[in-house]
Coordinates of C-alpha atoms in Angstrom, one line a residue:
Chain C
M1 CA -12.5 32.9 -45.4
L2 CA -9.1 32.9 -43.7
K3 CA -9.0 29.2 -43.8
D4 CA -9.4 29.1 -47.6
L5 CA -6.4 31.3 -48.0
F6 CA -4.3 28.8 -46.2
H7 CA -5.8 25.9 -48.3
K8 CA -4.3 27.5 -51.4
R9 CA -0.9 27.7 -49.7
R10 CA -1.1 24.0 -49.0
Q11 CA -0.6 23.3 -52.7
Y12 CA 2.9 24.7 -52.7
A13 CA 3.9 22.4 -49.9
T14 CA 3.9 19.4 -52.2
L15 CA 6.6 20.8 -54.6
G16 CA 10.1 22.0 -54.3
L17 CA 10.9 20.9 -50.7
P18 CA 14.6 21.2 -50.6
E19 CA 16.6 18.0 -50.2
S20 CA 17.8 19.0 -46.8
A21 CA 14.2 19.1 -45.4
R22 CA 13.3 15.8 -47.0
Q23 CA 16.1 14.0 -45.4
E24 CA 14.8 14.8 -41.9
G25 CA 12.2 12.2 -42.0
A26 CA 12.6 11.2 -38.4
A27 CA 12.6 14.8 -37.2
Q28 CA 9.5 15.6 -39.3
K29 CA 7.6 12.8 -37.6
D30 CA 8.0 14.5 -34.2
N31 CA 7.2 17.8 -35.9
I32 CA 10.2 19.6 -34.8
P33 CA 11.2 22.2 -37.4
K34 CA 14.3 21.2 -39.3
G35 CA 15.8 22.4 -42.5
I36 CA 14.9 25.6 -44.5
V37 CA 11.2 25.2 -45.1
N38 CA 8.5 24.0 -42.7
K39 CA 4.8 23.8 -42.9
C40 CA 2.5 24.7 -40.0
K41 CA 0.6 21.7 -38.8
T42 CA -2.5 23.7 -38.0
C43 CA -2.9 26.3 -40.7
G44 CA -0.7 24.9 -43.4
A45 CA 1.4 28.1 -43.7
I46 CA 4.8 27.6 -45.2
L47 CA 7.4 29.0 -42.9
M48 CA 11.0 29.7 -43.6
A49 CA 13.6 28.6 -41.0
K50 CA 14.6 32.2 -40.3
E51 CA 11.1 33.3 -39.7
L52 CA 10.4 30.4 -37.5
Q53 CA 13.5 31.1 -35.5
K54 CA 12.4 34.7 -35.0
H55 CA 9.1 33.5 -33.7
L56 CA 10.6 30.9 -31.4
H57 CA 9.2 28.1 -33.4
T58 CA 5.6 29.3 -33.3
C59 CA 3.5 30.0 -36.3
P60 CA 3.2 33.8 -36.8
H61 CA -0.1 33.2 -38.6
C62 CA -2.1 30.9 -36.3
G63 CA 0.0 30.7 -33.2
Y64 CA 0.7 27.0 -33.4
H65 CA 3.6 26.0 -31.2
F66 CA 6.0 23.5 -32.8
P67 CA 7.6 21.1 -30.3
L68 CA 11.0 22.2 -29.0
D69 CA 13.9 20.0 -28.3
A70 CA 15.4 20.3 -24.8
P71 CA 18.7 22.0 -25.6
T72 CA 16.9 24.7 -27.6
R73 CA 14.3 25.2 -24.8
I74 CA 17.1 25.7 -22.3
E75 CA 18.9 28.1 -24.6
W76 CA 15.8 30.2 -25.1
T77 CA 14.7 30.1 -21.5
L78 CA 17.9 30.7 -19.4
D79 CA 20.4 33.6 -19.6
N80 CA 23.2 33.1 -22.1
D81 CA 25.9 30.6 -21.4
C82 CA 24.9 30.0 -17.8
F83 CA 23.6 26.4 -17.8
F84 CA 25.3 23.8 -15.7
E85 CA 23.9 20.3 -16.5
Y86 CA 23.3 17.7 -13.8
D87 CA 23.8 14.0 -14.2
A88 CA 24.4 14.1 -18.0
G89 CA 25.8 10.6 -18.0
L90 CA 22.8 9.0 -16.2
T91 CA 21.2 6.5 -18.6
A92 CA 18.6 3.8 -18.8
V93 CA 19.3 0.1 -18.4
D94 CA 17.0 -2.8 -19.3
P95 CA 15.9 -4.1 -15.9
L96 CA 13.1 -6.4 -17.1
A97 CA 15.0 -7.7 -20.2
F98 CA 12.2 -6.3 -22.3
P99 CA 12.3 -7.1 -26.0
D100 CA 13.8 -4.4 -28.2
Y101 CA 14.1 -1.9 -25.3
P102 CA 17.9 -1.4 -25.5
A103 CA 17.7 -0.9 -29.2
K104 CA 14.9 1.6 -28.8
V105 CA 17.0 3.6 -26.3
R106 CA 20.1 3.4 -28.5
K107 CA 18.1 4.7 -31.5
A108 CA 16.7 7.6 -29.4
V109 CA 20.2 8.5 -28.2
E110 CA 21.5 8.5 -31.7
Q111 CA 18.6 10.6 -33.1
T112 CA 18.6 13.2 -30.3
G113 CA 22.2 13.3 -29.1
L114 CA 20.7 13.2 -25.6
A115 CA 21.4 10.5 -23.0
E116 CA 17.8 10.4 -21.7
A117 CA 14.4 12.0 -22.1
V118 CA 15.0 14.8 -19.6
V119 CA 17.8 17.3 -19.3
T120 CA 18.3 18.8 -15.8
G121 CA 20.6 21.4 -14.4
E122 CA 20.9 24.9 -13.0
G123 CA 21.3 28.3 -14.4
T124 CA 19.9 31.8 -14.2
L125 CA 16.8 33.4 -15.7
Q126 CA 17.1 37.2 -15.9
G127 CA 19.6 36.8 -13.1
H128 CA 17.5 34.6 -10.9
P129 CA 19.2 31.3 -10.1
V130 CA 16.9 28.3 -10.9
V131 CA 17.0 24.6 -11.1
V132 CA 15.6 23.5 -14.5
G133 CA 14.4 20.2 -16.0
V134 CA 13.2 20.0 -19.6
M135 CA 11.7 16.9 -21.1
D136 CA 12.3 16.1 -24.8
S137 CA 9.5 14.3 -26.6
R138 CA 11.8 13.1 -29.3
F139 CA 13.2 10.6 -26.8
I140 CA 10.7 7.7 -26.7
M141 CA 7.9 10.2 -26.3
A142 CA 9.7 11.5 -23.2
S143 CA 8.3 8.5 -21.3
M144 CA 9.5 8.3 -17.7
G145 CA 11.6 5.3 -16.7
S146 CA 14.0 4.9 -13.9
A147 CA 16.6 7.2 -15.4
V148 CA 14.1 10.1 -16.0
G149 CA 12.7 9.6 -12.5
E150 CA 16.2 9.6 -10.9
K151 CA 17.4 12.7 -12.8
L152 CA 14.2 14.6 -11.8
T153 CA 14.4 13.5 -8.2
R154 CA 18.0 14.6 -7.9
A155 CA 17.1 18.0 -9.5
I156 CA 14.2 18.4 -7.0
E157 CA 16.5 17.5 -4.1
R158 CA 19.1 20.0 -5.3
A159 CA 16.5 22.7 -5.6
G160 CA 15.7 22.0 -2.0
Q161 CA 19.3 22.0 -0.8
K162 CA 20.1 25.2 -2.6
R163 CA 16.7 26.8 -2.1
Y164 CA 16.6 27.6 -5.8
P165 CA 13.1 27.8 -7.5
L166 CA 12.5 24.7 -9.6
L167 CA 11.1 25.0 -13.1
L168 CA 10.1 21.8 -14.9
F169 CA 9.0 21.9 -18.6
T170 CA 7.0 18.7 -19.0
A171 CA 6.2 16.7 -22.0
S172 CA 5.6 12.9 -21.9
G173 CA 3.6 10.0 -23.2
G174 CA 3.6 8.8 -19.6
A175 CA 5.4 6.1 -17.6
R176 CA 7.8 4.0 -19.7
M177 CA 6.1 0.7 -20.3
Q178 CA 9.4 -1.2 -20.9
E179 CA 10.4 -0.8 -17.3
G180 CA 7.1 -1.9 -15.9
I181 CA 6.4 -1.3 -12.3
L182 CA 9.8 0.5 -11.8
S183 CA 8.5 3.2 -14.1
L184 CA 5.2 3.5 -12.1
M185 CA 7.3 3.9 -8.9
Q186 CA 9.1 6.9 -10.4
M187 CA 5.7 8.7 -10.0
A188 CA 5.9 8.0 -6.3
K189 CA 9.6 8.9 -6.0
T190 CA 9.3 12.3 -7.7
S191 CA 6.2 13.1 -5.8
A192 CA 7.8 12.2 -2.5
A193 CA 10.7 14.5 -3.3
L194 CA 8.2 17.2 -4.2
Q195 CA 6.5 16.7 -0.9
R196 CA 9.8 17.7 0.8
L197 CA 10.3 20.6 -1.5
H198 CA 6.8 21.7 -0.6
E199 CA 7.6 21.5 3.1
Q200 CA 10.8 23.4 2.5
R201 CA 8.6 26.1 0.9
V202 CA 10.7 26.3 -2.3
L203 CA 8.9 27.6 -5.4
Y204 CA 8.0 25.0 -8.0
V205 CA 6.6 26.0 -11.4
T206 CA 5.6 23.5 -14.0
I207 CA 5.3 24.5 -17.7
I208 CA 3.1 22.0 -19.5
T209 CA 4.2 21.5 -23.1
H210 CA 2.7 19.3 -25.8
P211 CA 1.8 16.6 -24.9
T212 CA 1.9 15.9 -21.2
T213 CA 0.0 12.8 -20.3
G214 CA -0.3 9.6 -18.3
G215 CA 2.0 9.0 -15.3
V216 CA 3.9 12.3 -15.7
S217 CA 0.6 14.2 -15.8
A218 CA -0.6 12.3 -12.7
S219 CA 2.6 13.1 -10.7
F220 CA 5.1 15.9 -10.8
A221 CA 3.5 17.8 -13.8
S222 CA 0.3 18.5 -11.7
L223 CA 2.1 19.5 -8.5
G224 CA 3.5 22.9 -9.4
D225 CA 2.7 25.8 -7.1
I226 CA 2.0 27.5 -10.3
I227 CA 1.1 25.6 -13.5
L228 CA 1.7 27.3 -16.8
A229 CA 1.1 25.8 -20.3
E230 CA 2.0 26.5 -23.8
P231 CA -1.0 27.3 -26.1
G232 CA -2.6 24.1 -27.5
A233 CA -0.6 21.8 -25.4
L234 CA -2.4 18.5 -24.6
F235 CA -2.5 17.9 -20.9
G236 CA -4.4 14.9 -19.6
F237 CA -4.2 11.6 -17.9
A238 CA -5.8 9.2 -20.4
G239 CA -5.1 10.0 -24.1
P240 CA -8.1 11.2 -26.2
R241 CA -8.1 8.0 -28.2
V242 CA -8.4 5.8 -25.2
I243 CA -11.2 8.0 -23.9
E244 CA -13.1 7.9 -27.2
Q245 CA -12.8 4.1 -27.2
T246 CA -14.1 3.8 -23.6
M247 CA -16.9 6.3 -23.9
R248 CA -17.8 5.6 -27.6
Q249 CA -18.4 9.2 -28.2
K250 CA -16.7 12.0 -30.0
L251 CA -14.8 14.4 -27.8
P252 CA -14.8 18.2 -28.3
D253 CA -11.9 19.4 -30.5
D254 CA -10.3 21.4 -27.7
F255 CA -10.6 18.5 -25.2
Q256 CA -7.5 18.3 -22.9
T257 CA -5.9 21.3 -24.5
A258 CA -4.2 23.9 -22.3
E259 CA -7.2 26.2 -23.0
F260 CA -9.7 23.5 -22.0
M261 CA -7.7 22.8 -18.8
L262 CA -7.6 26.5 -18.0
K263 CA -11.4 26.7 -18.4
H264 CA -11.8 23.7 -16.1
G265 CA -9.5 25.2 -13.4
M266 CA -6.6 22.8 -13.8
I267 CA -3.9 25.3 -14.8
D268 CA -3.1 28.8 -13.9
K269 CA -2.2 30.4 -17.2
V270 CA -1.7 29.8 -20.9
V271 CA 1.5 31.5 -21.9
H272 CA 2.7 32.1 -25.5
R273 CA 6.3 30.9 -25.9
K274 CA 7.4 34.4 -26.7
E275 CA 6.1 35.5 -23.3
M276 CA 7.3 32.6 -21.3
R277 CA 10.7 33.9 -20.3
N278 CA 9.2 37.2 -19.1
T279 CA 6.4 35.5 -17.3
L280 CA 8.7 33.1 -15.5
A281 CA 11.0 36.1 -14.5
A282 CA 8.0 37.9 -13.1
I283 CA 7.0 34.9 -11.0
L284 CA 10.6 34.5 -9.8
R285 CA 10.6 38.2 -8.9
M286 CA 7.4 37.8 -6.9
H287 CA 8.9 35.0 -4.9
G288 CA 12.3 36.6 -4.4
S289 CA 11.7 38.3 -1.1
R290 CA 9.3 38.1 1.7
G291 CA 8.5 41.8 1.4
W292 CA 5.9 42.3 4.0
G293 CA 7.3 40.1 6.8
G294 CA 4.9 37.9 8.7
G295 CA 4.5 34.2 8.3
D296 CA 7.1 32.1 9.9
Chain N
M1 CA -21.2 -21.1 -6.7
A2 CA -17.8 -20.0 -7.9
T3 CA -17.5 -19.8 -11.6
E4 CA -14.6 -21.8 -13.1
L5 CA -12.0 -20.2 -15.2
E6 CA -11.0 -21.7 -18.5
F7 CA -7.8 -23.4 -17.2
E8 CA -9.8 -24.8 -14.2
K9 CA -12.1 -26.8 -16.4
P10 CA -10.2 -30.1 -16.1
I11 CA -10.6 -29.9 -12.4
A12 CA -14.3 -29.3 -12.6
E13 CA -14.7 -32.1 -15.0
L14 CA -12.9 -34.5 -12.8
K15 CA -14.9 -33.4 -9.8
A16 CA -18.1 -34.0 -11.7
K17 CA -17.0 -37.5 -12.6
I18 CA -16.3 -38.3 -9.0
E19 CA -19.7 -37.1 -8.0
E20 CA -21.2 -39.2 -10.7
L21 CA -19.5 -42.3 -9.5
R22 CA -20.6 -41.6 -5.9
A23 CA -24.2 -41.2 -7.0
F24 CA -24.0 -44.4 -9.0
T25 CA -22.6 -46.3 -6.1
Q26 CA -25.5 -45.2 -3.9
Q27 CA -28.1 -45.9 -6.5
S28 CA -26.9 -49.2 -7.8
G29 CA -25.3 -50.7 -4.7
I30 CA -22.2 -51.6 -6.7
D31 CA -19.2 -50.6 -4.7
L32 CA -16.9 -48.2 -6.8
S33 CA -15.3 -46.6 -3.7
H34 CA -11.9 -47.9 -4.9
E35 CA -12.3 -46.0 -8.2
V36 CA -13.4 -42.9 -6.3
V37 CA -10.3 -42.9 -4.1
K38 CA -8.1 -43.3 -7.2
L39 CA -9.9 -40.4 -8.9
E40 CA -9.7 -38.3 -5.8
Q41 CA -6.0 -38.8 -5.8
R42 CA -5.8 -37.8 -9.4
L43 CA -7.9 -34.7 -8.6
E44 CA -5.4 -33.7 -5.9
E45 CA -2.5 -34.1 -8.3
L46 CA -4.2 -32.3 -11.1
T47 CA -5.2 -29.4 -8.8
E48 CA -1.6 -29.2 -7.6
T49 CA -0.1 -29.2 -11.1
I50 CA -2.5 -26.6 -12.4
Y51 CA -2.1 -24.1 -9.6
A52 CA 1.6 -24.6 -9.3
G53 CA 2.1 -23.8 -12.9
L54 CA -0.1 -20.8 -13.3
T55 CA 1.0 -18.4 -16.0
P56 CA 0.9 -14.6 -15.3
W57 CA -2.1 -14.3 -17.5
Q58 CA -4.0 -17.0 -15.6
R59 CA -3.1 -15.2 -12.4
V60 CA -4.7 -12.0 -13.9
Q61 CA -7.9 -14.1 -14.5
I62 CA -7.9 -15.1 -10.9
A63 CA -7.3 -11.5 -9.8
R64 CA -10.3 -10.5 -11.8
H65 CA -12.6 -13.3 -10.7
P66 CA -16.1 -11.9 -10.1
Q67 CA -16.4 -13.8 -6.8
R68 CA -13.1 -12.4 -5.5
P69 CA -13.4 -10.7 -2.1
T70 CA -13.7 -6.9 -2.4
A71 CA -12.4 -4.2 -0.2
L72 CA -15.6 -4.1 1.9
D73 CA -15.4 -7.9 2.4
Y74 CA -11.9 -7.6 3.8
I75 CA -12.8 -4.5 5.9
H76 CA -15.9 -6.2 7.4
G77 CA -14.0 -9.4 7.9
I78 CA -11.1 -7.7 9.7
C79 CA -13.1 -5.2 11.8
S80 CA -15.3 -5.9 14.8
E81 CA -17.1 -2.6 14.0
F82 CA -16.8 -0.4 10.9
I83 CA -18.5 2.9 10.0
E84 CA -18.3 3.8 6.3
L85 CA -17.8 7.5 5.6
H86 CA -18.7 9.2 2.4
G87 CA -17.9 12.0 0.0
D88 CA -15.0 14.3 -0.9
R89 CA -16.8 17.5 0.3
N90 CA -16.3 19.0 -3.1
F91 CA -18.3 17.3 -5.7
R92 CA -19.9 13.9 -4.8
D93 CA -19.4 10.5 -3.2
D94 CA -17.5 8.2 -5.6
P95 CA -18.8 4.6 -5.1
S96 CA -15.6 3.3 -6.7
V97 CA -13.7 4.1 -3.6
V98 CA -14.9 3.2 -0.1
G99 CA -13.5 4.3 3.2
G100 CA -14.2 4.7 6.9
I101 CA -13.1 3.9 10.4
G102 CA -12.9 0.4 11.8
L103 CA -11.9 -1.3 15.1
V104 CA -9.3 -4.0 14.7
D105 CA -8.9 -5.9 17.9
G106 CA -10.2 -2.9 19.7
R107 CA -7.9 -0.4 18.0
P108 CA -9.1 2.3 15.5
V109 CA -7.8 2.1 11.9
T110 CA -8.8 4.1 8.8
F111 CA -9.6 1.8 5.9
I112 CA -9.8 2.9 2.3
G113 CA -10.1 0.8 -0.8
H114 CA -11.2 0.5 -4.4
Q115 CA -14.5 -1.2 -4.5
K116 CA -15.7 -3.4 -7.3
G117 CA -19.1 -5.0 -7.7
R118 CA -20.2 -8.6 -7.8
D119 CA -22.7 -8.5 -10.6
T120 CA -23.3 -6.2 -13.6
K121 CA -25.7 -3.9 -11.8
E122 CA -23.4 -3.5 -8.8
N123 CA -20.4 -3.0 -11.1
I124 CA -22.1 -0.2 -13.0
Y125 CA -22.8 1.5 -9.6
R126 CA -19.2 1.0 -8.6
N127 CA -17.9 1.9 -12.1
F128 CA -16.0 -1.4 -12.1
G129 CA -13.7 -0.1 -9.4
M130 CA -12.4 2.7 -11.7
A131 CA -12.3 5.8 -9.6
H132 CA -13.0 9.4 -10.6
P133 CA -11.0 12.3 -9.1
E134 CA -13.5 12.6 -6.2
G135 CA -12.7 9.0 -5.2
Y136 CA -9.0 10.0 -4.7
R137 CA -10.0 13.2 -3.0
K138 CA -12.4 11.3 -0.6
A139 CA -9.5 9.0 0.1
L140 CA -7.2 11.9 0.9
R141 CA -9.8 13.5 3.1
L142 CA -10.0 10.3 5.2
M143 CA -6.2 10.0 5.3
K144 CA -6.0 13.6 6.7
Q145 CA -8.7 12.8 9.2
A146 CA -6.7 9.7 10.3
E147 CA -3.6 11.8 10.6
K148 CA -5.5 14.3 12.8
F149 CA -6.6 11.6 15.2
G150 CA -3.4 9.5 15.0
R151 CA -5.0 6.5 13.4
P152 CA -3.0 4.3 11.0
V153 CA -4.3 4.0 7.4
V154 CA -4.8 0.8 5.5
C155 CA -5.5 0.8 1.8
F156 CA -6.9 -2.0 -0.3
I157 CA -5.9 -1.6 -4.0
D158 CA -8.1 -3.3 -6.6
T159 CA -8.5 -1.4 -9.8
K160 CA -7.7 -1.8 -13.5
G161 CA -6.9 1.9 -13.4
A162 CA -8.4 5.3 -12.8
Y163 CA -11.5 6.0 -15.0
P164 CA -10.4 6.9 -18.5
G165 CA -13.3 9.2 -19.3
A166 CA -14.1 12.8 -20.1
S167 CA -15.7 13.4 -16.7
A168 CA -12.6 12.3 -14.9
E169 CA -10.3 14.5 -17.1
E170 CA -12.5 17.6 -16.7
R171 CA -12.4 17.3 -12.9
G172 CA -8.7 16.7 -12.8
I173 CA -7.9 13.1 -12.4
S174 CA -4.2 13.8 -12.9
E175 CA -4.2 16.4 -10.1
A176 CA -6.2 14.2 -7.8
I177 CA -3.7 11.2 -8.1
A178 CA -0.6 13.5 -8.1
V179 CA -1.7 15.2 -4.9
N180 CA -2.4 11.8 -3.2
L181 CA 1.1 10.6 -4.1
R182 CA 2.6 13.7 -2.6
E183 CA 0.4 13.8 0.5
M184 CA 0.7 10.1 1.2
A185 CA 4.5 10.5 1.1
G186 CA 4.2 13.0 4.0
L187 CA 1.3 11.5 6.0
R188 CA 2.3 11.5 9.7
V189 CA 0.8 8.2 10.6
P190 CA 1.8 4.6 9.7
T191 CA 0.4 3.4 6.4
V192 CA 0.0 0.0 4.8
S193 CA -1.4 -1.0 1.4
V194 CA -2.4 -4.3 0.1
V195 CA -3.0 -5.0 -3.6
T196 CA -5.9 -7.4 -3.2
G197 CA -6.7 -7.9 -6.9
E198 CA -5.7 -5.6 -9.7
G199 CA -3.1 -2.9 -9.4
G200 CA -3.5 -0.9 -12.5
S201 CA -1.2 2.1 -13.1
G202 CA -1.6 5.5 -11.5
G203 CA -5.1 4.6 -10.4
A204 CA -3.6 1.9 -8.1
L205 CA -0.7 4.0 -7.0
G206 CA -3.0 6.8 -6.0
L207 CA -3.8 4.7 -2.8
G208 CA -0.4 3.0 -2.7
V209 CA 2.4 5.3 -1.4
T210 CA 2.7 3.6 2.0
D211 CA 5.2 2.4 4.6
R212 CA 4.5 -1.2 3.8
I213 CA 3.2 -2.6 0.5
Y214 CA 1.8 -6.2 0.3
M215 CA 0.3 -8.1 -2.6
M216 CA -2.1 -11.1 -2.5
E217 CA -0.5 -14.2 -4.0
Y218 CA -2.6 -14.0 -7.2
A219 CA -2.8 -10.2 -7.5
W220 CA -1.1 -8.2 -10.3
Y221 CA 0.4 -4.7 -10.1
S222 CA 1.9 -2.9 -13.1
V223 CA 2.4 0.4 -14.9
I224 CA -0.4 -0.5 -17.2
A225 CA -3.0 -3.3 -17.6
P226 CA -1.4 -6.1 -19.8
E227 CA -4.0 -5.9 -22.6
S228 CA -3.6 -2.1 -22.8
A229 CA 0.2 -2.6 -23.0
A230 CA -0.4 -5.1 -25.8
S231 CA -2.6 -2.7 -27.7
I232 CA 0.1 0.0 -27.5
L233 CA 3.1 -2.3 -28.2
W234 CA 1.6 -4.6 -30.8
K235 CA -1.7 -2.8 -31.7
D236 CA -3.5 -6.0 -30.5
S237 CA -5.2 -6.2 -27.1
A238 CA -5.6 -10.0 -27.6
L239 CA -1.9 -10.3 -26.8
G240 CA -2.5 -9.5 -23.2
A241 CA -1.1 -12.9 -22.2
K242 CA 2.2 -12.1 -23.8
A243 CA 2.4 -8.7 -22.2
A244 CA 1.6 -10.2 -18.8
E245 CA 4.7 -12.4 -19.2
L246 CA 7.0 -9.7 -20.3
M247 CA 6.0 -6.9 -17.9
R248 CA 6.7 -8.8 -14.6
I249 CA 3.4 -8.1 -13.0
T250 CA 2.9 -10.9 -10.5
A251 CA 3.3 -10.7 -6.7
Q252 CA 6.4 -12.9 -6.9
D253 CA 7.9 -10.7 -9.6
L254 CA 7.4 -7.5 -7.5
K255 CA 8.9 -9.1 -4.5
A256 CA 11.9 -10.1 -6.5
L257 CA 12.2 -6.6 -7.9
G258 CA 12.2 -5.2 -4.3
I259 CA 9.0 -3.2 -4.8
I260 CA 6.8 -4.9 -2.3
D261 CA 7.4 -6.0 1.3
G262 CA 5.6 -9.3 1.2
V263 CA 3.2 -11.7 -0.6
I264 CA 0.1 -12.7 1.3
P265 CA -0.8 -16.4 0.7
E266 CA -4.2 -17.2 -0.8
P267 CA -6.3 -20.3 -0.6
K268 CA -5.4 -22.7 -3.5
G269 CA -7.0 -21.3 -6.7
G270 CA -7.6 -17.9 -5.3
A271 CA -9.2 -15.9 -2.4
H272 CA -12.7 -16.6 -3.7
K273 CA -12.3 -20.4 -3.0
N274 CA -12.2 -19.6 0.7
P275 CA -12.8 -16.0 1.5
A276 CA -12.6 -16.5 5.3
E277 CA -9.1 -17.9 4.9
A278 CA -8.1 -15.0 2.7
V279 CA -9.5 -12.4 5.1
A280 CA -7.6 -14.1 8.0
A281 CA -4.3 -14.0 6.0
V282 CA -4.8 -10.3 5.1
K283 CA -5.6 -9.4 8.7
Q284 CA -2.5 -11.2 9.9
A285 CA -0.3 -9.3 7.5
V286 CA -1.9 -6.0 8.1
V287 CA -1.9 -6.3 11.9
G288 CA 1.7 -7.5 11.8
A289 CA 2.8 -4.5 9.8
L290 CA 0.9 -2.1 12.0
E291 CA 2.5 -3.6 15.2
E292 CA 5.9 -3.2 13.6
L293 CA 5.2 0.4 12.6
A294 CA 3.5 1.5 15.8
G295 CA 5.6 3.6 18.1
T296 CA 8.1 4.6 15.4
P297 CA 8.8 8.4 15.9
V298 CA 7.1 10.3 13.1
A299 CA 10.4 11.8 11.7
E300 CA 11.9 8.3 11.4
L301 CA 8.7 6.9 9.9
L302 CA 8.8 9.6 7.2
Q303 CA 12.5 9.3 6.6
R304 CA 12.1 5.5 6.1
R305 CA 9.2 6.0 3.8
Y306 CA 11.1 8.5 1.8
D307 CA 14.2 6.2 1.6
K308 CA 11.9 3.3 0.5
Y309 CA 10.8 5.1 -2.6
R310 CA 14.0 6.9 -3.1
V311 CA 15.9 3.8 -4.1
M312 CA 13.3 2.4 -6.5
G313 CA 14.5 2.3 -10.1
V314 CA 17.4 0.8 -12.0
Y315 CA 19.8 3.0 -14.1
A316 CA 23.4 3.3 -15.1
E317 CA 25.8 6.0 -14.2
P318 CA 29.5 6.4 -15.3

């Protein structure tokens, strides 16, 4: 059995991890490959950094997609050296004086080097100008508070003004609890901005990455004209644990995965990370000109 | 018979004592009316103190009271005539969301609301007011119908949240809510929502992107139900009371945060103590809002609605 082969490999993982990889405890928790040696979460294969890099942080054996940080995602998606970031200095405050929230944000800033859980801006993809937003799950599970909602809304509005297609790579645990009702209202704010973009007939593509849940799933992530997803990405409203508790029954293994959602008609296409750039470029080409005339 | 909540027990006990004294006076002929008057005074003071000092968690208990008026109670109370309309035209009729057309002082209005039950059997039928995607899609169908005929839309929000189950996920609960948020932002008729009981998360917001938002005095509205927040934050759902304090979920909090337009007063102790009074208060607020919104040019209505949500959120910028 193929699986048995990988079981044997697993034994090696316990020994000889280089010091540099061990120090990355925080990064290992969010499963983002760091250091020289990484282990595939799904098949247990040991992967060298160079090999992983070559495969855009996917496992060459089983196809598992490691999470990506936002800067890397932007680098691998857009054309070289052509990203102009929006609102880089926009940050969260603590509107409800919620215990430990400022410390939590500070820690996330230190660990990620980002100011908030989403990076927005514009650039080109195979020459097509686009507005891009990328969420980073290392930052408080990329939960959406006021700052994330505001950055996204501004990006949506700019896409409308410039008539550039909008690409949003989503990942989120949902609305950010520590900002209470203000977080919930970011769902309404971003969706209202997308309503305008919809009327302006500007292309909006969402790319669901692991995991996209809760308030983000139930607002802008589900509103793309075209919804793509990375293989295996969890995409759902309530988390599987909550559902298992409510229903008191075991859910199928593939529940809420991109493949499951494709089967249930909720997304357009599951796209391997290595194919993403070309797929997006094709979609952009197909929306670049009216071609046949007609319409109004 | 209204069921007492835990913190209302002292009031009930005192009431029982007064009744006892009255009965004793009648039976025995010994005049205790002086005592009764004194106790009644104390009852009034006690009631005042208890309801004036309600904690957010106690308010949550009132908002969840089984006798609390439901969407259909408000709709039937407000309308001289009401026709309930069913189904999302795609999958089924979700009993957790009700809707239809009513006449309010002779003028047509589309009403939509989360619907809870009164007893266990009814609650199972209503799925405890936790809607499936088809509930949100039915709501949207009725909103679009209202738009076609130029009727305003009034939504009554009362849900712990959308149904967190496999059936809801399979049929796209995220998409159903998301589409409602987007379409409500662009609906070309005046819209008003009232959180009558519980305003839980996206399931509440899915009926709540409106020109005016009101909350009943004892209602709560939050990004997540307090006990769910507690179980995530402290791995202990019993700490719901603590989460309710921290998360600023009461009508007064939301007014202070600038999220809602007004708080609708309730009878002392909650709408269930005097449903007719509660219905009248809701009708006054809703009709008042519709009068204000009526005649606003559509472009202006939509721009104001956009601006209303556009400024929500607090952040820092260099």
